[in-house]
Amino acid sequence: MDDLIYNYMALLEAIFSEKEVLPDIILQKYGLMEFTPREIRRLEALEMRRLYYIEKMTLREIGKRFNMSDSGVYRRIKRWL
């Protein structure tokens, strides 16, 4: 029964979170998925890349979303290409 509650809580947080958090990170928070720190950085880099190239957001806007500097976002995007 607890897993069902965690599933609903993760779903509600993914839908209603003010910050646009990656769904994978929310699932890890509730223990529904396990990621290594390297996999988390990879997921974040892929999301940053998507925001930069597809959504046409600036590096500064992406940095605010991920609590990073714009140069840190640039380095992470370039590193994971």
PDB file of C-alpha atoms in Angstrom:
ATOM      1  CA  MET A   1       0.000   0.000   0.000  1.00  0.00           C
ATOM      2  CA  ASP A   2       2.859   2.391   0.724  1.00  0.00           C
ATOM      3  CA  ASP A   3       4.169   2.111  -2.835  1.00  0.00           C
ATOM      4  CA  LEU A   4       0.788   3.179  -4.155  1.00  0.00           C
ATOM      5  CA  ILE A   5       0.830   6.257  -1.915  1.00  0.00           C
ATOM      6  CA  TYR A   6       4.350   7.109  -3.083  1.00  0.00           C
ATOM      7  CA  ASN A   7       3.256   6.729  -6.699  1.00  0.00           C
ATOM      8  CA  TYR A   8       0.392   9.190  -6.195  1.00  0.00           C
ATOM      9  CA  MET A   9       2.607  11.635  -4.294  1.00  0.00           C
ATOM     10  CA  ALA A  10       5.207  11.538  -7.079  1.00  0.00           C
ATOM     11  CA  LEU A  11       2.504  12.085  -9.686  1.00  0.00           C
ATOM     12  CA  LEU A  12       1.049  15.050  -7.795  1.00  0.00           C
ATOM     13  CA  GLU A  13       4.458  16.603  -7.285  1.00  0.00           C
ATOM     14  CA  ALA A  14       5.320  16.190 -10.964  1.00  0.00           C
ATOM     15  CA  ILE A  15       2.081  17.883 -11.998  1.00  0.00           C
ATOM     16  CA  PHE A  16       1.862  20.670  -9.434  1.00  0.00           C
ATOM     17  CA  SER A  17       5.496  21.536  -8.698  1.00  0.00           C
ATOM     18  CA  GLU A  18       6.260  25.216  -9.195  1.00  0.00           C
ATOM     19  CA  LYS A  19       9.792  24.454 -10.325  1.00  0.00           C
ATOM     20  CA  GLU A  20       9.866  22.268 -13.380  1.00  0.00           C
ATOM     21  CA  VAL A  21      11.684  19.286 -11.938  1.00  0.00           C
ATOM     22  CA  LEU A  22      12.597  16.249 -13.997  1.00  0.00           C
ATOM     23  CA  PRO A  23      10.145  13.408 -13.343  1.00  0.00           C
ATOM     24  CA  ASP A  24      13.045  10.986 -12.880  1.00  0.00           C
ATOM     25  CA  ILE A  25      14.365  13.054  -9.971  1.00  0.00           C
ATOM     26  CA  ILE A  26      10.930  13.025  -8.336  1.00  0.00           C
ATOM     27  CA  LEU A  27      10.727   9.248  -8.683  1.00  0.00           C
ATOM     28  CA  GLN A  28      14.110   8.915  -7.015  1.00  0.00           C
ATOM     29  CA  LYS A  29      12.994  11.177  -4.183  1.00  0.00           C
ATOM     30  CA  TYR A  30      10.193   8.763  -3.292  1.00  0.00           C
ATOM     31  CA  GLY A  31      12.394   5.688  -3.717  1.00  0.00           C
ATOM     32  CA  LEU A  32      10.594   4.436  -6.814  1.00  0.00           C
ATOM     33  CA  MET A  33      13.741   4.538  -8.989  1.00  0.00           C
ATOM     34  CA  GLU A  34      17.433   4.467  -8.152  1.00  0.00           C
ATOM     35  CA  PHE A  35      20.017   6.573  -9.967  1.00  0.00           C
ATOM     36  CA  THR A  36      23.719   7.055  -9.410  1.00  0.00           C
ATOM     37  CA  PRO A  37      25.000  10.626  -9.144  1.00  0.00           C
ATOM     38  CA  ARG A  38      26.523  10.240 -12.610  1.00  0.00           C
ATOM     39  CA  GLU A  39      23.148   9.251 -14.081  1.00  0.00           C
ATOM     40  CA  ILE A  40      21.480  12.246 -12.406  1.00  0.00           C
ATOM     41  CA  ARG A  41      24.052  14.631 -13.913  1.00  0.00           C
ATOM     42  CA  ARG A  42      23.494  12.978 -17.298  1.00  0.00           C
ATOM     43  CA  LEU A  43      19.706  13.441 -17.033  1.00  0.00           C
ATOM     44  CA  GLU A  44      20.148  17.067 -16.028  1.00  0.00           C
ATOM     45  CA  ALA A  45      22.578  17.654 -18.898  1.00  0.00           C
ATOM     46  CA  LEU A  46      20.127  16.162 -21.389  1.00  0.00           C
ATOM     47  CA  GLU A  47      17.362  18.398 -20.036  1.00  0.00           C
ATOM     48  CA  MET A  48      19.638  21.448 -20.204  1.00  0.00           C
ATOM     49  CA  ARG A  49      20.545  20.578 -23.780  1.00  0.00           C
ATOM     50  CA  ARG A  50      16.867  20.216 -24.695  1.00  0.00           C
ATOM     51  CA  LEU A  51      16.016  23.573 -23.114  1.00  0.00           C
ATOM     52  CA  TYR A  52      18.909  25.290 -24.883  1.00  0.00           C
ATOM     53  CA  TYR A  53      18.559  23.852 -28.388  1.00  0.00           C
ATOM     54  CA  ILE A  54      14.841  23.110 -28.687  1.00  0.00           C
ATOM     55  CA  GLU A  55      13.157  25.549 -26.295  1.00  0.00           C
ATOM     56  CA  LYS A  56      15.695  28.300 -27.160  1.00  0.00           C
ATOM     57  CA  MET A  57      16.205  29.334 -23.533  1.00  0.00           C
ATOM     58  CA  THR A  58      19.292  31.319 -22.597  1.00  0.00           C
ATOM     59  CA  LEU A  59      22.044  29.816 -20.476  1.00  0.00           C
ATOM     60  CA  ARG A  60      21.157  32.212 -17.678  1.00  0.00           C
ATOM     61  CA  GLU A  61      17.497  31.089 -17.640  1.00  0.00           C
ATOM     62  CA  ILE A  62      18.557  27.449 -17.567  1.00  0.00           C
ATOM     63  CA  GLY A  63      21.034  28.226 -14.801  1.00  0.00           C
ATOM     64  CA  LYS A  64      18.297  29.760 -12.670  1.00  0.00           C
ATOM     65  CA  ARG A  65      16.166  26.657 -13.122  1.00  0.00           C
ATOM     66  CA  PHE A  66      19.004  24.337 -12.029  1.00  0.00           C
ATOM     67  CA  ASN A  67      20.639  26.702  -9.483  1.00  0.00           C
ATOM     68  CA  MET A  68      23.831  26.948 -11.511  1.00  0.00           C
ATOM     69  CA  SER A  69      25.821  29.681 -13.193  1.00  0.00           C
ATOM     70  CA  ASP A  70      25.491  30.177 -16.912  1.00  0.00           C
ATOM     71  CA  SER A  71      29.091  29.036 -17.436  1.00  0.00           C
ATOM     72  CA  GLY A  72      28.363  25.860 -15.445  1.00  0.00           C
ATOM     73  CA  VAL A  73      25.386  25.131 -17.669  1.00  0.00           C
ATOM     74  CA  TYR A  74      27.511  25.700 -20.772  1.00  0.00           C
ATOM     75  CA  ARG A  75      30.228  23.334 -19.542  1.00  0.00           C
ATOM     76  CA  ARG A  76      27.723  20.643 -18.626  1.00  0.00           C
ATOM     77  CA  ILE A  77      25.988  20.868 -22.010  1.00  0.00           C
ATOM     78  CA  LYS A  78      29.295  20.663 -23.887  1.00  0.00           C
ATOM     79  CA  ARG A  79      30.632  17.826 -21.731  1.00  0.00           C
ATOM     80  CA  TRP A  80      27.706  15.489 -22.396  1.00  0.00           C
ATOM     81  CA  LEU A  81      27.425  15.988 -26.160  1.00  0.00           C
TER      82      LEU A  81
END
